[in-house]
Amino acid sequence: MRSSIATVCISGSLEEKLDAIAQAGFDGYELFENDLITSSMSPAAVAGRTRELGLTLELYQPFRDFEGVDAGTLARNLRRAERKFELMGELGARMMLVCSNVATAQFGDDARAVDQLGALADLAQRHGISLAYEALAWGRFVSTYEHAWRIVEQVGHDSLGICLDSFHILSRGSSLDTIDNIPGEKIFFCQLADAPAMSLDVLSWSRHYRLFPGEGVWDLGAFVATAVDAGYTGPLSLEVFNDVFRQSDPFTTARDARRSLVAVEDAASERVSASRPAVSLSTLPPVSETAGFSFVELAPGDLAATRRFLAGLGLQRVGDHRRKNSELWSAGDANIVLNRDRDDAEPTIAAIGVEVFNVDEASRRAVALGSRVLPRDRQQGERVLHAVNTPDGIELYFSPSETAGSWVDEFGGRADTESRADTESLADTESLADTEGGADTESLAAADAGTGLGGGGEAGAAGIRSIDHIGLLQPWQRADEASLFYRSVLGLAVSDSVDVSSQSGLVRSRSLASADRGVRIALNIAPAADERQQQYLNHIAFATDDLAALADRLAAHADVLAIPRNYYDDLDARTDLGAERIAGLAARNILFDDDEHGRFLHLYVRPIGDVLIEIVQRVDRYDGYGAANSPVRLAALRVSPR
C-alpha cells in the first residue's frame, strides 16, 4: 500500500517537511492547510517540488465546520469550498478531508447534513475533487464513524466517501465491526495515530498526545487489517499531533514515522484474509528469538580506574582481543567489553550486545525498519556480529546465541602489564568472581540470616550471575522513538509508563522485555532541565542469587550507595518483614520491593562516569524493577557525588 504522512506531524518549514518526508521513504503526504498558508512557496511551486521529490499529494486538509448550518452559512461555506477546490487544482491535489462540524452546526438532523454534503459533493465533482468525510470524536452532532457512514451512504454520491481515522475511532472505544459493512470503494482515506492510555478530554488528548503506531497502547495492526479486509486500497497515512514531535528534528521524526508504518503494515499483514491478494502490505523478516544479553561495551574513560572498578565488583579480566584494542571482563554469564579506542572523558555505555538465534535475520529486520548496519572490522575466523544504530546513540549488536566458537574466544590475548598492576592490589582480598566454591558458606548463611530474604545460602551463590537489565537515559524528544525501535526490532513487549518522583521533577520510565525475560531494557526520561545532572544515568543491573552475601563481600571493594535510615523506618511501617530482617537490609544498603509474584532485593554502587551499577536478586517470580524505590535512589545519587 502507498505510504503517506501529514505535514502536521513534523516540525520545520513546508520545504523542510517535504524534504524530510521524501528522505524517509514515504510515497506521499497530506498537506495541512496552515503549512501552506505560512509558506513562502506558491501552490505551483509546491506542486513542482512535490514532483521533484517523487511524492504525491494525497490529501488536502482540513475543511472544517461545513454541514448542519442555516442557508446563509451554507452559501458562504460553498463559496469557501470552491476557492479551496481551485487552490487544490494548482497544487495537484485530488482529495480533501472534510471534518464533521464542531463549531457552527445549528441543526443535528441527518437530512440536513445529507442535503448539504450532497451539494458540496456536486461542487467538488465539477472540479474533479473527491471528499473524505471524517467524524471528529468531539463533533457537535456527528462524532462517530458509524454516524458519518450513515450520512455518506444516504448522500450516495460518487465524490463523497468516508475517512477512517484510528484516533477518532479508538479514542471513543468504538467497535471496528461496522467497517466490515462499508464497501471498500467508499473508504476514501485511512489515517493512523496511536496514543498513550490517558484520562483526559478527547480534544486535548488528540491535539497534544498522539503517537506513531507502535508507540502507544492501541492495536493498529487490527485496525489496518479490518480496513483492508473491507476493501480499502488507498494509502495508509499518519496524522499525529504531538507537541514533542513538532519541536524535534523533522528528518529524525520522519524516519521514526516511516519505521512505525512499516511495523504496523507487517502486523496487519498477518491478519488480512487471503481473499485480498491485490493489496500489498509491507512485511518484515521475523523477529529473531533472543537469548539474553551477550555483553555491554563501555568507553572506559580513565582506563586504570575503570579496571579497578570492575575488579571491585567481582568481574575478572579474561584478556585482550587478539588484534583489537579492547579487553573483556566477565563474571558468570555477564560480560563487559572495554573499548580502549574510545576517548570519552568518562566511562559511558557505548554498545549493548544481544544474543539472537539468527544474526542475519535480525539485521535484515532492523534494516527494513530504517536502521543502518554499521561497518565492523572482522577477519576470517571471527564470529559474525552485526551492529545497527539506535535512536539513543548506543550501538546494538546482534551476536549468535550458540556457544561453540563464541566471540568470547577472541579475547585470548595476554593482559598487559599496566592492567596487572591495576588489579594487583585486589590480590590480597577475596576474589568476588570466584563462584566455583569460593564463597564462604558460613558468611553466606550469616548474610541470609541477616535479612531472611536471601534465597541463596549455597556456596558460590554470592557472585554476579548475569546481566539482568539495562537502563538507558533518553532525551525527552527521542523517548517514543527509542521505545518503538527496541519494540519493533527485537520484538520486546512494552509495559505501561511509570512516573517516578525525583527532587528535580518527574522521571518517566518505560520497560521492555523479551518473552523469556532474558532481555530487559528500561528507558528513562529525565526532566528536560536536569537531564545532564548526575542522578540521571545509564545503568547496568547485574543479577545474583544471594545479594546479602554479595553485599557483605562488596563492602571491602566497592562504594555501595548509602540509603537513608528513613527508608528503612518506612519499610518497617509498611511491611511485616520484622526488625531483624530490616536491620540486615539496612546494614547492607539493600532496597526491598515485592508484588503478588515474589520479592526483589537490589543495591547500587556509586557510579563511575555516567554508568550506574545495580545488583539485583529476584525471588520467585517477581517481574518488576523496584520502581517504588527509584525516588530513594535518585535522592541518594543527588547527595552522593560520583
JSON list of N, CA and C in Angstrom, two decimals, residues 12-58:
[
{"chain": "A", "resi": 12, "resn": "GLY", "atom": "N", "xyz": [9.32, 22.34, 11.24]},
{"chain": "A", "resi": 12, "resn": "GLY", "atom": "CA", "xyz": [10.04, 22.96, 10.13]},
{"chain": "A", "resi": 12, "resn": "GLY", "atom": "C", "xyz": [9.13, 23.67, 9.15]},
{"chain": "A", "resi": 13, "resn": "SER", "atom": "N", "xyz": [9.76, 24.28, 8.16]},
{"chain": "A", "resi": 13, "resn": "SER", "atom": "CA", "xyz": [9.01, 24.93, 7.08]},
{"chain": "A", "resi": 13, "resn": "SER", "atom": "C", "xyz": [8.45, 23.85, 6.17]},
{"chain": "A", "resi": 14, "resn": "LEU", "atom": "N", "xyz": [7.55, 24.25, 5.28]},
{"chain": "A", "resi": 14, "resn": "LEU", "atom": "CA", "xyz": [6.98, 23.28, 4.35]},
{"chain": "A", "resi": 14, "resn": "LEU", "atom": "C", "xyz": [8.06, 22.65, 3.49]},
{"chain": "A", "resi": 15, "resn": "GLU", "atom": "N", "xyz": [9.03, 23.45, 3.08]},
{"chain": "A", "resi": 15, "resn": "GLU", "atom": "CA", "xyz": [10.13, 22.91, 2.28]},
{"chain": "A", "resi": 15, "resn": "GLU", "atom": "C", "xyz": [10.88, 21.83, 3.06]},
{"chain": "A", "resi": 16, "resn": "GLU", "atom": "N", "xyz": [11.19, 22.11, 4.32]},
{"chain": "A", "resi": 16, "resn": "GLU", "atom": "CA", "xyz": [11.91, 21.15, 5.14]},
{"chain": "A", "resi": 16, "resn": "GLU", "atom": "C", "xyz": [11.08, 19.89, 5.38]},
{"chain": "A", "resi": 17, "resn": "LYS", "atom": "N", "xyz": [9.80, 20.08, 5.59]},
{"chain": "A", "resi": 17, "resn": "LYS", "atom": "CA", "xyz": [8.93, 18.93, 5.81]},
{"chain": "A", "resi": 17, "resn": "LYS", "atom": "C", "xyz": [8.89, 18.01, 4.60]},
{"chain": "A", "resi": 18, "resn": "LEU", "atom": "N", "xyz": [8.76, 18.59, 3.42]},
{"chain": "A", "resi": 18, "resn": "LEU", "atom": "CA", "xyz": [8.71, 17.77, 2.21]},
{"chain": "A", "resi": 18, "resn": "LEU", "atom": "C", "xyz": [10.02, 17.03, 1.99]},
{"chain": "A", "resi": 19, "resn": "ASP", "atom": "N", "xyz": [11.14, 17.71, 2.23]},
{"chain": "A", "resi": 19, "resn": "ASP", "atom": "CA", "xyz": [12.43, 17.04, 2.08]},
{"chain": "A", "resi": 19, "resn": "ASP", "atom": "C", "xyz": [12.56, 15.87, 3.06]},
{"chain": "A", "resi": 20, "resn": "ALA", "atom": "N", "xyz": [12.13, 16.08, 4.31]},
{"chain": "A", "resi": 20, "resn": "ALA", "atom": "CA", "xyz": [12.22, 15.02, 5.32]},
{"chain": "A", "resi": 20, "resn": "ALA", "atom": "C", "xyz": [11.32, 13.85, 4.96]},
{"chain": "A", "resi": 21, "resn": "ILE", "atom": "N", "xyz": [10.12, 14.14, 4.48]},
{"chain": "A", "resi": 21, "resn": "ILE", "atom": "CA", "xyz": [9.17, 13.10, 4.11]},
{"chain": "A", "resi": 21, "resn": "ILE", "atom": "C", "xyz": [9.73, 12.25, 2.97]},
{"chain": "A", "resi": 22, "resn": "ALA", "atom": "N", "xyz": [10.30, 12.91, 1.98]},
{"chain": "A", "resi": 22, "resn": "ALA", "atom": "CA", "xyz": [10.87, 12.17, 0.85]},
{"chain": "A", "resi": 22, "resn": "ALA", "atom": "C", "xyz": [12.08, 11.35, 1.28]},
{"chain": "A", "resi": 23, "resn": "GLN", "atom": "N", "xyz": [12.94, 11.95, 2.08]},
{"chain": "A", "resi": 23, "resn": "GLN", "atom": "CA", "xyz": [14.15, 11.25, 2.50]},
{"chain": "A", "resi": 23, "resn": "GLN", "atom": "C", "xyz": [13.82, 10.02, 3.34]},
{"chain": "A", "resi": 24, "resn": "ALA", "atom": "N", "xyz": [12.75, 10.08, 4.10]},
{"chain": "A", "resi": 24, "resn": "ALA", "atom": "CA", "xyz": [12.35, 8.94, 4.95]},
{"chain": "A", "resi": 24, "resn": "ALA", "atom": "C", "xyz": [11.75, 7.80, 4.14]},
{"chain": "A", "resi": 25, "resn": "GLY", "atom": "N", "xyz": [11.40, 8.06, 2.87]},
{"chain": "A", "resi": 25, "resn": "GLY", "atom": "CA", "xyz": [10.90, 6.99, 2.02]},
{"chain": "A", "resi": 25, "resn": "GLY", "atom": "C", "xyz": [9.40, 6.91, 1.87]},
{"chain": "A", "resi": 26, "resn": "PHE", "atom": "N", "xyz": [8.67, 7.96, 2.25]},
{"chain": "A", "resi": 26, "resn": "PHE", "atom": "CA", "xyz": [7.22, 7.96, 2.05]},
{"chain": "A", "resi": 26, "resn": "PHE", "atom": "C", "xyz": [6.88, 8.14, 0.57]},
{"chain": "A", "resi": 27, "resn": "ASP", "atom": "N", "xyz": [5.72, 7.62, 0.19]},
{"chain": "A", "resi": 27, "resn": "ASP", "atom": "CA", "xyz": [5.24, 7.80, -1.19]},
{"chain": "A", "resi": 27, "resn": "ASP", "atom": "C", "xyz": [4.54, 9.14, -1.37]},
{"chain": "A", "resi": 28, "resn": "GLY", "atom": "N", "xyz": [3.86, 9.61, -0.34]},
{"chain": "A", "resi": 28, "resn": "GLY", "atom": "CA", "xyz": [3.10, 10.84, -0.48]},
{"chain": "A", "resi": 28, "resn": "GLY", "atom": "C", "xyz": [2.88, 11.51, 0.86]},
{"chain": "A", "resi": 29, "resn": "TYR", "atom": "N", "xyz": [2.03, 12.53, 0.85]},
{"chain": "A", "resi": 29, "resn": "TYR", "atom": "CA", "xyz": [1.80, 13.30, 2.08]},
{"chain": "A", "resi": 29, "resn": "TYR", "atom": "C", "xyz": [0.43, 13.95, 2.05]},
{"chain": "A", "resi": 30, "resn": "GLU", "atom": "N", "xyz": [-0.04, 14.27, 3.25]},
{"chain": "A", "resi": 30, "resn": "GLU", "atom": "CA", "xyz": [-1.22, 15.12, 3.42]},
{"chain": "A", "resi": 30, "resn": "GLU", "atom": "C", "xyz": [-0.72, 16.54, 3.67]},
{"chain": "A", "resi": 31, "resn": "LEU", "atom": "N", "xyz": [-1.27, 17.48, 2.98]},
{"chain": "A", "resi": 31, "resn": "LEU", "atom": "CA", "xyz": [-0.87, 18.88, 3.18]},
{"chain": "A", "resi": 31, "resn": "LEU", "atom": "C", "xyz": [-1.82, 19.52, 4.17]},
{"chain": "A", "resi": 32, "resn": "PHE", "atom": "N", "xyz": [-1.28, 19.86, 5.34]},
{"chain": "A", "resi": 32, "resn": "PHE", "atom": "CA", "xyz": [-2.06, 20.56, 6.35]},
{"chain": "A", "resi": 32, "resn": "PHE", "atom": "C", "xyz": [-2.14, 22.03, 5.95]},
{"chain": "A", "resi": 33, "resn": "GLU", "atom": "N", "xyz": [-3.34, 22.56, 5.94]},
{"chain": "A", "resi": 33, "resn": "GLU", "atom": "CA", "xyz": [-3.59, 23.88, 5.35]},
{"chain": "A", "resi": 33, "resn": "GLU", "atom": "C", "xyz": [-2.68, 24.96, 5.93]},
{"chain": "A", "resi": 34, "resn": "ASN", "atom": "N", "xyz": [-2.46, 24.96, 7.25]},
{"chain": "A", "resi": 34, "resn": "ASN", "atom": "CA", "xyz": [-1.62, 26.00, 7.85]},
{"chain": "A", "resi": 34, "resn": "ASN", "atom": "C", "xyz": [-0.20, 25.98, 7.32]},
{"chain": "A", "resi": 35, "resn": "ASP", "atom": "N", "xyz": [0.29, 24.79, 6.95]},
{"chain": "A", "resi": 35, "resn": "ASP", "atom": "CA", "xyz": [1.64, 24.70, 6.41]},
{"chain": "A", "resi": 35, "resn": "ASP", "atom": "C", "xyz": [1.74, 25.41, 5.07]},
{"chain": "A", "resi": 36, "resn": "LEU", "atom": "N", "xyz": [0.67, 25.38, 4.29]},
{"chain": "A", "resi": 36, "resn": "LEU", "atom": "CA", "xyz": [0.67, 26.11, 3.03]},
{"chain": "A", "resi": 36, "resn": "LEU", "atom": "C", "xyz": [0.50, 27.61, 3.26]},
{"chain": "A", "resi": 37, "resn": "ILE", "atom": "N", "xyz": [-0.42, 27.97, 4.15]},
{"chain": "A", "resi": 37, "resn": "ILE", "atom": "CA", "xyz": [-0.69, 29.40, 4.39]},
{"chain": "A", "resi": 37, "resn": "ILE", "atom": "C", "xyz": [0.55, 30.13, 4.88]},
{"chain": "A", "resi": 38, "resn": "THR", "atom": "N", "xyz": [1.36, 29.47, 5.69]},
{"chain": "A", "resi": 38, "resn": "THR", "atom": "CA", "xyz": [2.54, 30.12, 6.26]},
{"chain": "A", "resi": 38, "resn": "THR", "atom": "C", "xyz": [3.79, 29.96, 5.40]},
{"chain": "A", "resi": 39, "resn": "SER", "atom": "N", "xyz": [3.66, 29.28, 4.27]},
{"chain": "A", "resi": 39, "resn": "SER", "atom": "CA", "xyz": [4.83, 29.02, 3.42]},
{"chain": "A", "resi": 39, "resn": "SER", "atom": "C", "xyz": [5.04, 30.14, 2.41]},
{"chain": "A", "resi": 40, "resn": "SER", "atom": "N", "xyz": [6.30, 30.39, 2.08]},
{"chain": "A", "resi": 40, "resn": "SER", "atom": "CA", "xyz": [6.62, 31.36, 1.03]},
{"chain": "A", "resi": 40, "resn": "SER", "atom": "C", "xyz": [6.51, 30.74, -0.36]},
{"chain": "A", "resi": 41, "resn": "MET", "atom": "N", "xyz": [6.32, 29.43, -0.41]},
{"chain": "A", "resi": 41, "resn": "MET", "atom": "CA", "xyz": [6.17, 28.74, -1.70]},
{"chain": "A", "resi": 41, "resn": "MET", "atom": "C", "xyz": [4.76, 28.96, -2.24]},
{"chain": "A", "resi": 42, "resn": "SER", "atom": "N", "xyz": [4.65, 29.23, -3.52]},
{"chain": "A", "resi": 42, "resn": "SER", "atom": "CA", "xyz": [3.35, 29.33, -4.16]},
{"chain": "A", "resi": 42, "resn": "SER", "atom": "C", "xyz": [2.78, 27.93, -4.34]},
{"chain": "A", "resi": 43, "resn": "PRO", "atom": "N", "xyz": [1.46, 27.81, -4.53]},
{"chain": "A", "resi": 43, "resn": "PRO", "atom": "CA", "xyz": [0.90, 26.48, -4.78]},
{"chain": "A", "resi": 43, "resn": "PRO", "atom": "C", "xyz": [1.56, 25.78, -5.97]},
{"chain": "A", "resi": 44, "resn": "ALA", "atom": "N", "xyz": [1.86, 26.54, -7.02]},
{"chain": "A", "resi": 44, "resn": "ALA", "atom": "CA", "xyz": [2.52, 25.93, -8.18]},
{"chain": "A", "resi": 44, "resn": "ALA", "atom": "C", "xyz": [3.91, 25.43, -7.81]},
{"chain": "A", "resi": 45, "resn": "ALA", "atom": "N", "xyz": [4.61, 26.19, -6.97]},
{"chain": "A", "resi": 45, "resn": "ALA", "atom": "CA", "xyz": [5.96, 25.77, -6.54]},
{"chain": "A", "resi": 45, "resn": "ALA", "atom": "C", "xyz": [5.88, 24.52, -5.67]},
{"chain": "A", "resi": 46, "resn": "VAL", "atom": "N", "xyz": [4.85, 24.44, -4.84]},
{"chain": "A", "resi": 46, "resn": "VAL", "atom": "CA", "xyz": [4.66, 23.24, -4.02]},
{"chain": "A", "resi": 46, "resn": "VAL", "atom": "C", "xyz": [4.43, 22.03, -4.92]},
{"chain": "A", "resi": 47, "resn": "ALA", "atom": "N", "xyz": [3.59, 22.21, -5.94]},
{"chain": "A", "resi": 47, "resn": "ALA", "atom": "CA", "xyz": [3.33, 21.11, -6.87]},
{"chain": "A", "resi": 47, "resn": "ALA", "atom": "C", "xyz": [4.61, 20.68, -7.57]},
{"chain": "A", "resi": 48, "resn": "GLY", "atom": "N", "xyz": [5.43, 21.67, -7.97]},
{"chain": "A", "resi": 48, "resn": "GLY", "atom": "CA", "xyz": [6.68, 21.35, -8.64]},
{"chain": "A", "resi": 48, "resn": "GLY", "atom": "C", "xyz": [7.65, 20.61, -7.73]},
{"chain": "A", "resi": 49, "resn": "ARG", "atom": "N", "xyz": [7.76, 21.09, -6.49]},
{"chain": "A", "resi": 49, "resn": "ARG", "atom": "CA", "xyz": [8.66, 20.44, -5.54]},
{"chain": "A", "resi": 49, "resn": "ARG", "atom": "C", "xyz": [8.19, 19.02, -5.22]},
{"chain": "A", "resi": 50, "resn": "THR", "atom": "N", "xyz": [6.88, 18.84, -5.15]},
{"chain": "A", "resi": 50, "resn": "THR", "atom": "CA", "xyz": [6.32, 17.51, -4.91]},
{"chain": "A", "resi": 50, "resn": "THR", "atom": "C", "xyz": [6.73, 16.55, -6.01]},
{"chain": "A", "resi": 51, "resn": "ARG", "atom": "N", "xyz": [6.65, 17.00, -7.24]},
{"chain": "A", "resi": 51, "resn": "ARG", "atom": "CA", "xyz": [7.06, 16.14, -8.37]},
{"chain": "A", "resi": 51, "resn": "ARG", "atom": "C", "xyz": [8.56, 15.86, -8.33]},
{"chain": "A", "resi": 52, "resn": "GLU", "atom": "N", "xyz": [9.37, 16.88, -8.03]},
{"chain": "A", "resi": 52, "resn": "GLU", "atom": "CA", "xyz": [10.82, 16.71, -8.00]},
{"chain": "A", "resi": 52, "resn": "GLU", "atom": "C", "xyz": [11.23, 15.65, -6.97]},
{"chain": "A", "resi": 53, "resn": "LEU", "atom": "N", "xyz": [10.53, 15.62, -5.86]},
{"chain": "A", "resi": 53, "resn": "LEU", "atom": "CA", "xyz": [10.86, 14.69, -4.79]},
{"chain": "A", "resi": 53, "resn": "LEU", "atom": "C", "xyz": [10.26, 13.30, -5.00]},
{"chain": "A", "resi": 54, "resn": "GLY", "atom": "N", "xyz": [9.48, 13.15, -6.06]},
{"chain": "A", "resi": 54, "resn": "GLY", "atom": "CA", "xyz": [8.85, 11.86, -6.32]},
{"chain": "A", "resi": 54, "resn": "GLY", "atom": "C", "xyz": [7.70, 11.54, -5.39]},
{"chain": "A", "resi": 55, "resn": "LEU", "atom": "N", "xyz": [7.09, 12.56, -4.83]},
{"chain": "A", "resi": 55, "resn": "LEU", "atom": "CA", "xyz": [5.97, 12.39, -3.90]},
{"chain": "A", "resi": 55, "resn": "LEU", "atom": "C", "xyz": [4.65, 12.62, -4.62]},
{"chain": "A", "resi": 56, "resn": "THR", "atom": "N", "xyz": [3.57, 12.21, -3.98]},
{"chain": "A", "resi": 56, "resn": "THR", "atom": "CA", "xyz": [2.22, 12.56, -4.42]},
{"chain": "A", "resi": 56, "resn": "THR", "atom": "C", "xyz": [1.51, 13.28, -3.28]},
{"chain": "A", "resi": 57, "resn": "LEU", "atom": "N", "xyz": [0.71, 14.27, -3.64]},
{"chain": "A", "resi": 57, "resn": "LEU", "atom": "CA", "xyz": [-0.08, 14.98, -2.63]},
{"chain": "A", "resi": 57, "resn": "LEU", "atom": "C", "xyz": [-1.39, 14.20, -2.50]},
{"chain": "A", "resi": 58, "resn": "GLU", "atom": "N", "xyz": [-1.49, 13.43, -1.45]},
{"chain": "A", "resi": 58, "resn": "GLU", "atom": "CA", "xyz": [-2.62, 12.50, -1.29]},
{"chain": "A", "resi": 58, "resn": "GLU", "atom": "C", "xyz": [-3.89, 13.18, -0.80]}
]
